[in-house]
Amino acid sequence: MRRRGLRSRWRRFRKVRLPAALPQIFVGLKVAMPLAAIGAVIGEFQAGESGLGYLIVQADGIGDVATAWAAIILIGLMSIVLYFALVLMERFALPWIRETTSRN
């Protein structure tokens, strides 16, 4: 009897609760995506031995402004691409959202 209740709860979670929570999960992911990129770069500023943050620090140390700006622009472009990849994933994972919300 206990096993049947577990299946029922899992089925209810999978069929009702998770799909109902997915819009909020995607909102959280869309907020976290650019912040994660910023956090990674700041971590590379402090203790990195490679990466774009490390490159910015090294370029700043030798006065290579063009390289530093190129790395900053690349970080921004990567954040934008990752954000829109997440938006595309949301469209495929939640096809009913466009029908139920009014987006102008």
C-alpha positions as a Markdown table, in Angstrom:
| # | Residue | x | y | z |
|---|---|---|---|---|
| 1 | Met | 0.0 | 0.0 | 0.0 |
| 2 | Arg | 2.8 | 2.4 | 0.8 |
| 3 | Arg | 4.4 | 1.8 | -2.6 |
| 4 | Arg | 1.2 | 2.8 | -4.4 |
| 5 | Gly | 1.0 | 6.1 | -2.4 |
| 6 | Leu | 4.6 | 6.9 | -3.4 |
| 7 | Arg | 3.8 | 6.3 | -7.1 |
| 8 | Ser | 0.7 | 8.5 | -6.8 |
| 9 | Arg | 2.7 | 11.3 | -5.2 |
| 10 | Trp | 5.5 | 11.1 | -7.8 |
| 11 | Arg | 2.9 | 11.1 | -10.6 |
| 12 | Arg | 1.2 | 14.1 | -9.1 |
| 13 | Phe | 4.5 | 15.9 | -8.8 |
| 14 | Arg | 5.5 | 15.1 | -12.4 |
| 15 | Lys | 2.2 | 15.8 | -14.0 |
| 16 | Val | 0.9 | 18.8 | -12.0 |
| 17 | Arg | 3.3 | 20.4 | -9.6 |
| 18 | Leu | 6.5 | 20.6 | -11.7 |
| 19 | Pro | 4.8 | 21.9 | -14.8 |
| 20 | Ala | 3.0 | 24.5 | -12.7 |
| 21 | Ala | 6.3 | 25.6 | -11.1 |
| 22 | Leu | 8.3 | 25.7 | -14.4 |
| 23 | Pro | 7.5 | 29.3 | -15.2 |
| 24 | Gln | 8.9 | 30.5 | -11.9 |
| 25 | Ile | 11.9 | 28.3 | -12.2 |
| 26 | Phe | 12.7 | 29.8 | -15.6 |
| 27 | Val | 12.3 | 33.3 | -14.2 |
| 28 | Gly | 14.9 | 32.4 | -11.6 |
| 29 | Leu | 17.2 | 31.0 | -14.1 |
| 30 | Lys | 16.9 | 34.1 | -16.4 |
| 31 | Val | 17.8 | 36.3 | -13.4 |
| 32 | Ala | 20.7 | 34.0 | -12.3 |
| 33 | Met | 22.3 | 33.6 | -15.8 |
| 34 | Pro | 23.9 | 37.0 | -16.1 |
| 35 | Leu | 24.8 | 37.1 | -12.4 |
| 36 | Ala | 26.6 | 33.8 | -12.7 |
| 37 | Ala | 28.7 | 35.2 | -15.6 |
| 38 | Ile | 29.6 | 38.2 | -13.5 |
| 39 | Gly | 30.4 | 36.0 | -10.5 |
| 40 | Ala | 32.7 | 33.8 | -12.6 |
| 41 | Val | 34.6 | 36.8 | -13.9 |
| 42 | Ile | 34.9 | 38.3 | -10.4 |
| 43 | Gly | 36.2 | 35.0 | -9.2 |
| 44 | Glu | 38.8 | 35.0 | -12.0 |
| 45 | Phe | 39.8 | 38.6 | -10.9 |
| 46 | Gln | 40.6 | 37.3 | -7.4 |
| 47 | Ala | 42.1 | 33.9 | -7.9 |
| 48 | Gly | 42.1 | 32.9 | -11.5 |
| 49 | Glu | 45.0 | 31.6 | -13.5 |
| 50 | Ser | 43.1 | 31.6 | -16.8 |
| 51 | Gly | 39.8 | 32.9 | -18.2 |
| 52 | Leu | 38.5 | 36.3 | -19.3 |
| 53 | Gly | 38.6 | 37.8 | -15.8 |
| 54 | Tyr | 42.3 | 36.9 | -15.5 |
| 55 | Leu | 42.9 | 38.3 | -19.0 |
| 56 | Ile | 41.3 | 41.6 | -18.0 |
| 57 | Val | 43.5 | 41.9 | -14.9 |
| 58 | Gln | 46.6 | 41.0 | -16.9 |
| 59 | Ala | 45.8 | 43.4 | -19.7 |
| 60 | Asp | 45.1 | 46.2 | -17.2 |
| 61 | Gly | 48.4 | 45.5 | -15.5 |
| 62 | Ile | 50.4 | 46.1 | -18.7 |
| 63 | Gly | 48.1 | 48.9 | -20.0 |
| 64 | Asp | 46.6 | 47.0 | -22.9 |
| 65 | Val | 43.2 | 48.7 | -22.9 |
| 66 | Ala | 42.0 | 47.2 | -26.2 |
| 67 | Thr | 42.4 | 43.6 | -24.9 |
| 68 | Ala | 40.7 | 44.4 | -21.7 |
| 69 | Trp | 37.7 | 46.0 | -23.5 |
| 70 | Ala | 37.6 | 43.1 | -25.9 |
| 71 | Ala | 37.3 | 40.7 | -23.0 |
| 72 | Ile | 34.6 | 42.8 | -21.4 |
| 73 | Ile | 32.6 | 42.9 | -24.6 |
| 74 | Leu | 33.0 | 39.1 | -25.0 |
| 75 | Ile | 31.7 | 38.5 | -21.5 |
| 76 | Gly | 28.7 | 40.7 | -22.3 |
| 77 | Leu | 28.0 | 38.9 | -25.5 |
| 78 | Met | 28.3 | 35.5 | -23.9 |
| 79 | Ser | 25.8 | 36.6 | -21.2 |
| 80 | Ile | 23.3 | 37.8 | -23.8 |
| 81 | Val | 23.7 | 34.5 | -25.9 |
| 82 | Leu | 23.2 | 32.4 | -22.8 |
| 83 | Tyr | 20.1 | 34.4 | -21.7 |
| 84 | Phe | 18.5 | 34.0 | -25.1 |
| 85 | Ala | 19.4 | 30.3 | -25.2 |
| 86 | Leu | 17.5 | 30.0 | -21.9 |
| 87 | Val | 14.5 | 31.9 | -23.4 |
| 88 | Leu | 14.5 | 29.5 | -26.3 |
| 89 | Met | 14.6 | 26.5 | -23.9 |
| 90 | Glu | 11.7 | 28.1 | -22.1 |
| 91 | Arg | 9.6 | 28.4 | -25.3 |
| 92 | Phe | 10.2 | 24.7 | -26.0 |
| 93 | Ala | 9.6 | 23.5 | -22.4 |
| 94 | Leu | 6.5 | 25.7 | -21.8 |
| 95 | Pro | 4.5 | 25.9 | -25.0 |
| 96 | Trp | 1.3 | 26.7 | -23.1 |
| 97 | Ile | 2.7 | 29.9 | -21.6 |
| 98 | Arg | 2.4 | 31.9 | -24.8 |
| 99 | Glu | -1.3 | 30.9 | -25.1 |
| 100 | Thr | -2.2 | 31.7 | -21.5 |
| 101 | Thr | -0.3 | 35.0 | -21.0 |
| 102 | Ser | -0.8 | 38.2 | -22.9 |
| 103 | Arg | 2.5 | 39.3 | -24.3 |
| 104 | Asn | 2.4 | 42.3 | -26.6 |
